[in-house]
Amino acid sequence: RIDRIMSYVKTDGVPSPSLLKMAKIGVIIDDWMQKLDITASAIQCWDSLQANYGVNVCTLMSMMSEQLLPSACEVDVTGVVSMYALQLASNTPSALVDWNNNYADDPNKCVLFHCGNWAKSFFPEDDFEMGYAPILGSTLGDENTYGIVQGRTPSGPFSYARITTDDRNGVMKAYVGDGMFVDDPMETFGSRALVEVPELQGLLRYIVKNGFEHHAAMNASHSAAILAEAFETYFGWETYHHNA
């Protein structure tokens, strides 16, 4: 299992004990998923694993997502359902992201970030490596947070989606849309991308006013129309198709 990890991502500078811990828990997760025929997962990656086991499992989650077995952070179950929906629409891996900082003074651009576990397909081969998570490391110690994958997604098509539960009304709801990954200068760490979305401020207002989580699923495709049709026509969900 260590060999599989090291052939998947550059591990220069990662301590051997951290790689061994990743390999061990990877065997356990794979065995559990195979026995129960599980095809998607949502893992408690913040911050129990670091505090109790001393490693990040982002690389393992990235490897699963790359194999079209999507894996979401922070036990975000409807987040991984959103990832899975985009994956089915495009037949390519999805990732879970934070809607993050606006970009400079451009109202239609923003940073997407996770610390991170995005599938390898989102990155150029020469910009994909394992590291540690400095945010978690600031309180738990960097040595307990090795295992993230980091790099930047290059320009190209971009779709986003979020499914959630409206618990008071007992219904499902969603939003979907398309944009573009762009290559403007950006300095940060982790798994990251800069995106351009038409009328982004309107989308963010909709997300906040309608109680959606800060997580969204993304995919390197233009698949929003497919999801809107599936969610509305076949599932009967209230679905906002941004800028349709």
PDB file of C-alpha atoms in Angstrom:
ATOM      1  CA  ARG A   1       0.000   0.000   0.000  1.00  0.00           C
ATOM      2  CA  ILE A   2       2.883   2.368   0.670  1.00  0.00           C
ATOM      3  CA  ASP A   3       4.128   1.721  -2.868  1.00  0.00           C
ATOM      4  CA  ARG A   4       0.681   2.581  -4.267  1.00  0.00           C
ATOM      5  CA  ILE A   5       0.657   5.868  -2.369  1.00  0.00           C
ATOM      6  CA  MET A   6       4.170   6.787  -3.485  1.00  0.00           C
ATOM      7  CA  SER A   7       3.398   5.967  -7.117  1.00  0.00           C
ATOM      8  CA  TYR A   8       0.268   8.142  -6.954  1.00  0.00           C
ATOM      9  CA  VAL A   9       1.788  11.356  -5.568  1.00  0.00           C
ATOM     10  CA  LYS A  10       5.222  12.825  -4.872  1.00  0.00           C
ATOM     11  CA  THR A  11       6.069  12.254  -1.200  1.00  0.00           C
ATOM     12  CA  ASP A  12       9.404  14.075  -0.903  1.00  0.00           C
ATOM     13  CA  GLY A  13       9.933  15.174   2.692  1.00  0.00           C
ATOM     14  CA  VAL A  14       7.029  13.174   4.141  1.00  0.00           C
ATOM     15  CA  PRO A  15       8.139  11.146   7.198  1.00  0.00           C
ATOM     16  CA  SER A  16       8.074   7.358   6.803  1.00  0.00           C
ATOM     17  CA  PRO A  17       5.918   6.842   9.948  1.00  0.00           C
ATOM     18  CA  SER A  18       3.225   9.071   8.427  1.00  0.00           C
ATOM     19  CA  LEU A  19       3.232   7.060   5.195  1.00  0.00           C
ATOM     20  CA  LEU A  20       2.932   3.839   7.199  1.00  0.00           C
ATOM     21  CA  LYS A  21      -0.053   5.181   9.137  1.00  0.00           C
ATOM     22  CA  MET A  22      -1.722   6.212   5.866  1.00  0.00           C
ATOM     23  CA  ALA A  23      -1.137   2.786   4.370  1.00  0.00           C
ATOM     24  CA  LYS A  24      -2.586   0.994   7.397  1.00  0.00           C
ATOM     25  CA  ILE A  25      -5.780   3.020   7.548  1.00  0.00           C
ATOM     26  CA  GLY A  26      -6.069   2.784   3.760  1.00  0.00           C
ATOM     27  CA  VAL A  27      -6.199  -1.006   4.000  1.00  0.00           C
ATOM     28  CA  ILE A  28      -8.941  -0.768   6.642  1.00  0.00           C
ATOM     29  CA  ILE A  29     -11.055   1.702   4.642  1.00  0.00           C
ATOM     30  CA  ASP A  30     -10.755  -0.353   1.449  1.00  0.00           C
ATOM     31  CA  ASP A  31     -11.715  -3.565   3.258  1.00  0.00           C
ATOM     32  CA  TRP A  32     -14.733  -1.890   4.880  1.00  0.00           C
ATOM     33  CA  MET A  33     -15.950  -0.427   1.586  1.00  0.00           C
ATOM     34  CA  GLN A  34     -15.535  -3.679  -0.325  1.00  0.00           C
ATOM     35  CA  LYS A  35     -17.313  -5.775   2.311  1.00  0.00           C
ATOM     36  CA  LEU A  36     -20.305  -3.417   2.391  1.00  0.00           C
ATOM     37  CA  ASP A  37     -20.266  -2.578  -1.339  1.00  0.00           C
ATOM     38  CA  ILE A  38     -19.841   1.136  -0.587  1.00  0.00           C
ATOM     39  CA  THR A  39     -19.134   3.387  -3.571  1.00  0.00           C
ATOM     40  CA  ALA A  40     -18.891   6.790  -1.842  1.00  0.00           C
ATOM     41  CA  SER A  41     -17.667   7.943   1.555  1.00  0.00           C
ATOM     42  CA  ALA A  42     -17.662  10.932   3.893  1.00  0.00           C
ATOM     43  CA  ILE A  43     -14.830  10.864   6.419  1.00  0.00           C
ATOM     44  CA  GLN A  44     -14.332  12.680   9.746  1.00  0.00           C
ATOM     45  CA  CYS A  45     -11.087  14.286   8.662  1.00  0.00           C
ATOM     46  CA  TRP A  46     -11.219  17.429  10.842  1.00  0.00           C
ATOM     47  CA  ASP A  47      -9.757  16.974  13.344  1.00  0.00           C
ATOM     48  CA  SER A  48     -10.287  13.592  14.998  1.00  0.00           C
ATOM     49  CA  LEU A  49      -7.886  11.612  12.812  1.00  0.00           C
ATOM     50  CA  GLN A  50      -5.048  14.059  13.368  1.00  0.00           C
ATOM     51  CA  ALA A  51      -5.625  14.261  17.124  1.00  0.00           C
ATOM     52  CA  ASN A  52      -6.106  10.524  17.668  1.00  0.00           C
ATOM     53  CA  TYR A  53      -4.093   8.879  14.888  1.00  0.00           C
ATOM     54  CA  GLY A  54      -1.557  11.498  13.854  1.00  0.00           C
ATOM     55  CA  VAL A  55      -2.093  11.728  10.108  1.00  0.00           C
ATOM     56  CA  ASN A  56      -4.306  13.267   7.421  1.00  0.00           C
ATOM     57  CA  VAL A  57      -6.124  10.851   5.117  1.00  0.00           C
ATOM     58  CA  CYS A  58      -6.562  13.366   2.299  1.00  0.00           C
ATOM     59  CA  THR A  59      -4.295  11.360  -0.021  1.00  0.00           C
ATOM     60  CA  LEU A  60      -6.415   8.231   0.474  1.00  0.00           C
ATOM     61  CA  MET A  61      -9.573  10.236  -0.227  1.00  0.00           C
ATOM     62  CA  SER A  62      -7.955  11.687  -3.350  1.00  0.00           C
ATOM     63  CA  MET A  63      -7.068   8.194  -4.549  1.00  0.00           C
ATOM     64  CA  MET A  64     -10.641   6.992  -4.034  1.00  0.00           C
ATOM     65  CA  SER A  65     -12.128   9.970  -5.859  1.00  0.00           C
ATOM     66  CA  GLU A  66      -9.696   9.423  -8.728  1.00  0.00           C
ATOM     67  CA  GLN A  67     -11.040   5.847  -8.994  1.00  0.00           C
ATOM     68  CA  LEU A  68     -14.610   7.249  -9.205  1.00  0.00           C
ATOM     69  CA  LEU A  69     -15.292   6.317  -5.581  1.00  0.00           C
ATOM     70  CA  PRO A  70     -15.919   9.878  -4.356  1.00  0.00           C
ATOM     71  CA  SER A  71     -14.846  10.759  -0.829  1.00  0.00           C
ATOM     72  CA  ALA A  72     -15.904  13.953   0.955  1.00  0.00           C
ATOM     73  CA  CYS A  73     -14.379  15.820   3.867  1.00  0.00           C
ATOM     74  CA  GLU A  74     -15.818  16.484   7.318  1.00  0.00           C
ATOM     75  CA  VAL A  75     -18.543  13.798   7.151  1.00  0.00           C
ATOM     76  CA  ASP A  76     -20.350  15.856   4.505  1.00  0.00           C
ATOM     77  CA  VAL A  77     -22.820  13.216   3.324  1.00  0.00           C
ATOM     78  CA  THR A  78     -24.874  15.424   1.014  1.00  0.00           C
ATOM     79  CA  GLY A  79     -21.567  16.849  -0.198  1.00  0.00           C
ATOM     80  CA  VAL A  80     -20.427  13.452  -1.428  1.00  0.00           C
ATOM     81  CA  VAL A  81     -23.854  12.894  -3.011  1.00  0.00           C
ATOM     82  CA  SER A  82     -23.245  16.162  -4.896  1.00  0.00           C
ATOM     83  CA  MET A  83     -19.809  14.894  -5.958  1.00  0.00           C
ATOM     84  CA  TYR A  84     -21.333  11.617  -7.106  1.00  0.00           C
ATOM     85  CA  ALA A  85     -24.006  13.377  -9.160  1.00  0.00           C
ATOM     86  CA  LEU A  86     -21.420  15.458 -11.026  1.00  0.00           C
ATOM     87  CA  GLN A  87     -19.301  12.349 -11.532  1.00  0.00           C
ATOM     88  CA  LEU A  88     -22.235  10.475 -13.072  1.00  0.00           C
ATOM     89  CA  ALA A  89     -22.988  13.411 -15.379  1.00  0.00           C
ATOM     90  CA  SER A  90     -19.402  13.747 -16.632  1.00  0.00           C
ATOM     91  CA  ASN A  91     -17.828  10.334 -15.986  1.00  0.00           C
ATOM     92  CA  THR A  92     -14.864  12.153 -14.434  1.00  0.00           C
ATOM     93  CA  PRO A  93     -13.793  12.667 -10.793  1.00  0.00           C
ATOM     94  CA  SER A  94     -15.329  15.354  -8.604  1.00  0.00           C
ATOM     95  CA  ALA A  95     -13.984  17.220  -5.575  1.00  0.00           C
ATOM     96  CA  LEU A  96     -15.426  18.936  -2.508  1.00  0.00           C
ATOM     97  CA  VAL A  97     -14.452  22.584  -2.040  1.00  0.00           C
ATOM     98  CA  ASP A  98     -14.982  25.599   0.165  1.00  0.00           C
ATOM     99  CA  TRP A  99     -16.406  28.706  -1.442  1.00  0.00           C
ATOM    100  CA  ASN A 100     -13.544  30.884  -0.239  1.00  0.00           C
ATOM    101  CA  ASN A 101     -12.137  34.384  -0.646  1.00  0.00           C
ATOM    102  CA  ASN A 102     -13.155  36.716  -3.429  1.00  0.00           C
ATOM    103  CA  TYR A 103     -10.338  37.420  -5.876  1.00  0.00           C
ATOM    104  CA  ALA A 104      -8.953  40.969  -5.718  1.00  0.00           C
ATOM    105  CA  ASP A 105     -11.643  43.405  -6.898  1.00  0.00           C
ATOM    106  CA  ASP A 106     -13.234  41.108  -9.481  1.00  0.00           C
ATOM    107  CA  PRO A 107     -16.825  40.362  -8.376  1.00  0.00           C
ATOM    108  CA  ASN A 108     -17.065  37.281 -10.608  1.00  0.00           C
ATOM    109  CA  LYS A 109     -13.925  35.460  -9.445  1.00  0.00           C
ATOM    110  CA  CYS A 110     -13.197  33.583  -6.240  1.00  0.00           C
ATOM    111  CA  VAL A 111     -10.822  31.042  -4.741  1.00  0.00           C
ATOM    112  CA  LEU A 112     -11.898  27.430  -4.245  1.00  0.00           C
ATOM    113  CA  PHE A 113      -9.904  25.613  -1.585  1.00  0.00           C
ATOM    114  CA  HIS A 114      -9.560  22.556   0.558  1.00  0.00           C
ATOM    115  CA  CYS A 115      -6.512  21.597   2.514  1.00  0.00           C
ATOM    116  CA  GLY A 116      -6.904  19.146   0.529  1.00  0.00           C
ATOM    117  CA  ASN A 117      -8.031  15.874  -1.000  1.00  0.00           C
ATOM    118  CA  TRP A 118      -8.882  16.596  -4.641  1.00  0.00           C
ATOM    119  CA  ALA A 119      -8.463  13.826  -7.174  1.00  0.00           C
ATOM    120  CA  LYS A 120      -5.230  13.737  -9.151  1.00  0.00           C
ATOM    121  CA  SER A 121      -7.104  14.549 -12.379  1.00  0.00           C
ATOM    122  CA  PHE A 122      -7.522  18.155 -11.228  1.00  0.00           C
ATOM    123  CA  PHE A 123      -3.785  18.865 -11.319  1.00  0.00           C
ATOM    124  CA  PRO A 124      -0.908  18.922 -13.791  1.00  0.00           C
ATOM    125  CA  GLU A 125       1.531  16.060 -13.225  1.00  0.00           C
ATOM    126  CA  ASP A 126       4.307  18.487 -12.233  1.00  0.00           C
ATOM    127  CA  ASP A 127       2.146  20.337  -9.676  1.00  0.00           C
ATOM    128  CA  PHE A 128       0.876  17.548  -7.434  1.00  0.00           C
ATOM    129  CA  GLU A 129       2.568  16.601  -4.182  1.00  0.00           C
ATOM    130  CA  MET A 130       1.915  15.465  -0.645  1.00  0.00           C
ATOM    131  CA  GLY A 131       2.480  17.807   2.275  1.00  0.00           C
ATOM    132  CA  TYR A 132       1.135  18.747   5.685  1.00  0.00           C
ATOM    133  CA  ALA A 133      -1.877  20.884   6.641  1.00  0.00           C
ATOM    134  CA  PRO A 134      -0.615  24.146   8.167  1.00  0.00           C
ATOM    135  CA  ILE A 135      -4.015  25.237   9.495  1.00  0.00           C
ATOM    136  CA  LEU A 136      -4.498  22.044  11.503  1.00  0.00           C
ATOM    137  CA  GLY A 137      -0.780  21.922  12.212  1.00  0.00           C
ATOM    138  CA  SER A 138      -0.914  25.279  13.985  1.00  0.00           C
ATOM    139  CA  THR A 139      -2.853  23.652  16.849  1.00  0.00           C
ATOM    140  CA  LEU A 140      -2.136  19.914  16.513  1.00  0.00           C
ATOM    141  CA  GLY A 141       1.476  20.008  15.318  1.00  0.00           C
ATOM    142  CA  ASP A 142       2.592  19.777  11.694  1.00  0.00           C
ATOM    143  CA  GLU A 143       3.943  16.276  12.315  1.00  0.00           C
ATOM    144  CA  ASN A 144       0.354  15.056  12.886  1.00  0.00           C
ATOM    145  CA  THR A 145      -1.050  16.483   9.649  1.00  0.00           C
ATOM    146  CA  TYR A 146       0.987  14.935   6.835  1.00  0.00           C
ATOM    147  CA  GLY A 147      -1.125  13.478   4.060  1.00  0.00           C
ATOM    148  CA  ILE A 148      -2.721  16.369   2.186  1.00  0.00           C
ATOM    149  CA  VAL A 149      -2.340  16.653  -1.566  1.00  0.00           C
ATOM    150  CA  GLN A 150      -1.608  20.073  -2.967  1.00  0.00           C
ATOM    151  CA  GLY A 151      -1.504  21.734  -6.335  1.00  0.00           C
ATOM    152  CA  ARG A 152      -3.449  24.163  -8.501  1.00  0.00           C
ATOM    153  CA  THR A 153      -6.114  23.340 -11.068  1.00  0.00           C
ATOM    154  CA  PRO A 154      -5.324  24.909 -14.473  1.00  0.00           C
ATOM    155  CA  SER A 155      -7.782  26.778 -16.712  1.00  0.00           C
ATOM    156  CA  GLY A 156     -10.696  24.880 -18.215  1.00  0.00           C
ATOM    157  CA  PRO A 157     -14.416  24.138 -17.828  1.00  0.00           C
ATOM    158  CA  PHE A 158     -15.905  24.044 -14.344  1.00  0.00           C
ATOM    159  CA  SER A 159     -19.246  22.872 -12.948  1.00  0.00           C
ATOM    160  CA  TYR A 160     -20.439  23.167  -9.368  1.00  0.00           C
ATOM    161  CA  ALA A 161     -23.337  21.613  -7.483  1.00  0.00           C
ATOM    162  CA  ARG A 162     -24.723  21.350  -3.987  1.00  0.00           C
ATOM    163  CA  ILE A 163     -27.452  19.053  -2.726  1.00  0.00           C
ATOM    164  CA  THR A 164     -28.749  19.575   0.794  1.00  0.00           C
ATOM    165  CA  THR A 165     -31.662  18.719   3.063  1.00  0.00           C
ATOM    166  CA  ASP A 166     -34.315  21.213   4.124  1.00  0.00           C
ATOM    167  CA  ASP A 167     -34.979  19.468   7.409  1.00  0.00           C
ATOM    168  CA  ARG A 168     -37.847  21.662   8.610  1.00  0.00           C
ATOM    169  CA  ASN A 169     -39.833  20.990   5.459  1.00  0.00           C
ATOM    170  CA  GLY A 170     -38.628  17.439   4.903  1.00  0.00           C
ATOM    171  CA  VAL A 171     -37.433  18.004   1.318  1.00  0.00           C
ATOM    172  CA  MET A 172     -34.253  17.965  -0.747  1.00  0.00           C
ATOM    173  CA  LYS A 173     -33.011  21.047  -2.565  1.00  0.00           C
ATOM    174  CA  ALA A 174     -30.027  21.889  -4.741  1.00  0.00           C
ATOM    175  CA  TYR A 175     -28.203  24.471  -6.794  1.00  0.00           C
ATOM    176  CA  VAL A 176     -26.050  23.925  -9.888  1.00  0.00           C
ATOM    177  CA  GLY A 177     -24.094  26.032 -12.353  1.00  0.00           C
ATOM    178  CA  ASP A 178     -21.185  26.324 -14.749  1.00  0.00           C
ATOM    179  CA  GLY A 179     -18.125  28.552 -14.882  1.00  0.00           C
ATOM    180  CA  MET A 180     -14.454  28.390 -15.772  1.00  0.00           C
ATOM    181  CA  PHE A 181     -11.196  27.616 -14.016  1.00  0.00           C
ATOM    182  CA  VAL A 182      -8.845  30.541 -14.728  1.00  0.00           C
ATOM    183  CA  ASP A 183      -5.087  31.066 -14.489  1.00  0.00           C
ATOM    184  CA  ASP A 184      -4.806  34.506 -12.857  1.00  0.00           C
ATOM    185  CA  PRO A 185      -1.961  34.784 -10.283  1.00  0.00           C
ATOM    186  CA  MET A 186      -2.789  33.257  -6.896  1.00  0.00           C
ATOM    187  CA  GLU A 187      -0.621  32.470  -3.886  1.00  0.00           C
ATOM    188  CA  THR A 188      -1.954  30.000  -1.338  1.00  0.00           C
ATOM    189  CA  PHE A 189      -1.511  26.353  -0.368  1.00  0.00           C
ATOM    190  CA  GLY A 190      -3.404  23.060  -0.383  1.00  0.00           C
ATOM    191  CA  SER A 191      -5.744  21.940  -3.156  1.00  0.00           C
ATOM    192  CA  ARG A 192      -6.765  25.166  -4.857  1.00  0.00           C
ATOM    193  CA  ALA A 193      -8.359  26.716  -7.904  1.00  0.00           C
ATOM    194  CA  LEU A 194      -9.397  30.140  -9.112  1.00  0.00           C
ATOM    195  CA  VAL A 195     -12.776  30.235 -10.818  1.00  0.00           C
ATOM    196  CA  GLU A 196     -14.869  32.722 -12.746  1.00  0.00           C
ATOM    197  CA  VAL A 197     -18.654  32.489 -12.431  1.00  0.00           C
ATOM    198  CA  PRO A 198     -21.037  34.923 -14.156  1.00  0.00           C
ATOM    199  CA  GLU A 199     -23.014  36.920 -11.567  1.00  0.00           C
ATOM    200  CA  LEU A 200     -21.064  35.258  -8.758  1.00  0.00           C
ATOM    201  CA  GLN A 201     -22.289  37.689  -6.106  1.00  0.00           C
ATOM    202  CA  GLY A 202     -25.885  36.736  -6.890  1.00  0.00           C
ATOM    203  CA  LEU A 203     -24.996  33.065  -6.518  1.00  0.00           C
ATOM    204  CA  LEU A 204     -23.328  33.652  -3.168  1.00  0.00           C
ATOM    205  CA  ARG A 205     -26.343  35.625  -1.939  1.00  0.00           C
ATOM    206  CA  TYR A 206     -28.596  32.733  -2.968  1.00  0.00           C
ATOM    207  CA  ILE A 207     -26.393  30.222  -1.136  1.00  0.00           C
ATOM    208  CA  VAL A 208     -26.411  32.241   2.088  1.00  0.00           C
ATOM    209  CA  LYS A 209     -30.071  33.291   2.062  1.00  0.00           C
ATOM    210  CA  ASN A 210     -31.259  29.746   1.390  1.00  0.00           C
ATOM    211  CA  GLY A 211     -29.228  28.055   4.094  1.00  0.00           C
ATOM    212  CA  PHE A 212     -26.772  26.076   1.980  1.00  0.00           C
ATOM    213  CA  GLU A 213     -23.498  24.891   3.475  1.00  0.00           C
ATOM    214  CA  HIS A 214     -20.182  26.520   2.545  1.00  0.00           C
ATOM    215  CA  HIS A 215     -19.111  23.292   0.805  1.00  0.00           C
ATOM    216  CA  ALA A 216     -19.846  22.607  -2.859  1.00  0.00           C
ATOM    217  CA  ALA A 217     -18.892  19.847  -5.272  1.00  0.00           C
ATOM    218  CA  MET A 218     -16.931  20.709  -8.399  1.00  0.00           C
ATOM    219  CA  ASN A 219     -16.079  18.938 -11.627  1.00  0.00           C
ATOM    220  CA  ALA A 220     -13.905  19.799 -14.625  1.00  0.00           C
ATOM    221  CA  SER A 221     -16.826  19.808 -17.068  1.00  0.00           C
ATOM    222  CA  HIS A 222     -19.948  21.737 -18.001  1.00  0.00           C
ATOM    223  CA  SER A 223     -22.631  19.477 -16.555  1.00  0.00           C
ATOM    224  CA  ALA A 224     -25.055  21.813 -14.772  1.00  0.00           C
ATOM    225  CA  ALA A 225     -27.874  21.386 -17.300  1.00  0.00           C
ATOM    226  CA  ILE A 226     -27.726  17.604 -16.921  1.00  0.00           C
ATOM    227  CA  LEU A 227     -28.045  17.827 -13.151  1.00  0.00           C
ATOM    228  CA  ALA A 228     -30.803  20.432 -13.281  1.00  0.00           C
ATOM    229  CA  GLU A 229     -32.876  18.161 -15.503  1.00  0.00           C
ATOM    230  CA  ALA A 230     -32.230  15.107 -13.342  1.00  0.00           C
ATOM    231  CA  PHE A 231     -32.935  16.844 -10.036  1.00  0.00           C
ATOM    232  CA  GLU A 232     -36.058  18.715 -11.176  1.00  0.00           C
ATOM    233  CA  THR A 233     -37.666  16.391 -13.715  1.00  0.00           C
ATOM    234  CA  TYR A 234     -36.914  12.994 -12.220  1.00  0.00           C
ATOM    235  CA  PHE A 235     -36.444  13.655  -8.499  1.00  0.00           C
ATOM    236  CA  GLY A 236     -38.807  16.609  -8.107  1.00  0.00           C
ATOM    237  CA  TRP A 237     -36.276  18.633  -6.103  1.00  0.00           C
ATOM    238  CA  GLU A 238     -36.332  22.416  -5.877  1.00  0.00           C
ATOM    239  CA  THR A 239     -33.239  23.295  -7.926  1.00  0.00           C
ATOM    240  CA  TYR A 240     -31.650  26.657  -8.630  1.00  0.00           C
ATOM    241  CA  HIS A 241     -29.734  26.625 -11.934  1.00  0.00           C
ATOM    242  CA  HIS A 242     -27.563  29.714 -11.658  1.00  0.00           C
ATOM    243  CA  ASN A 243     -27.443  31.965 -14.708  1.00  0.00           C
ATOM    244  CA  ALA A 244     -29.283  29.372 -16.807  1.00  0.00           C
TER     245      ALA A 244
END
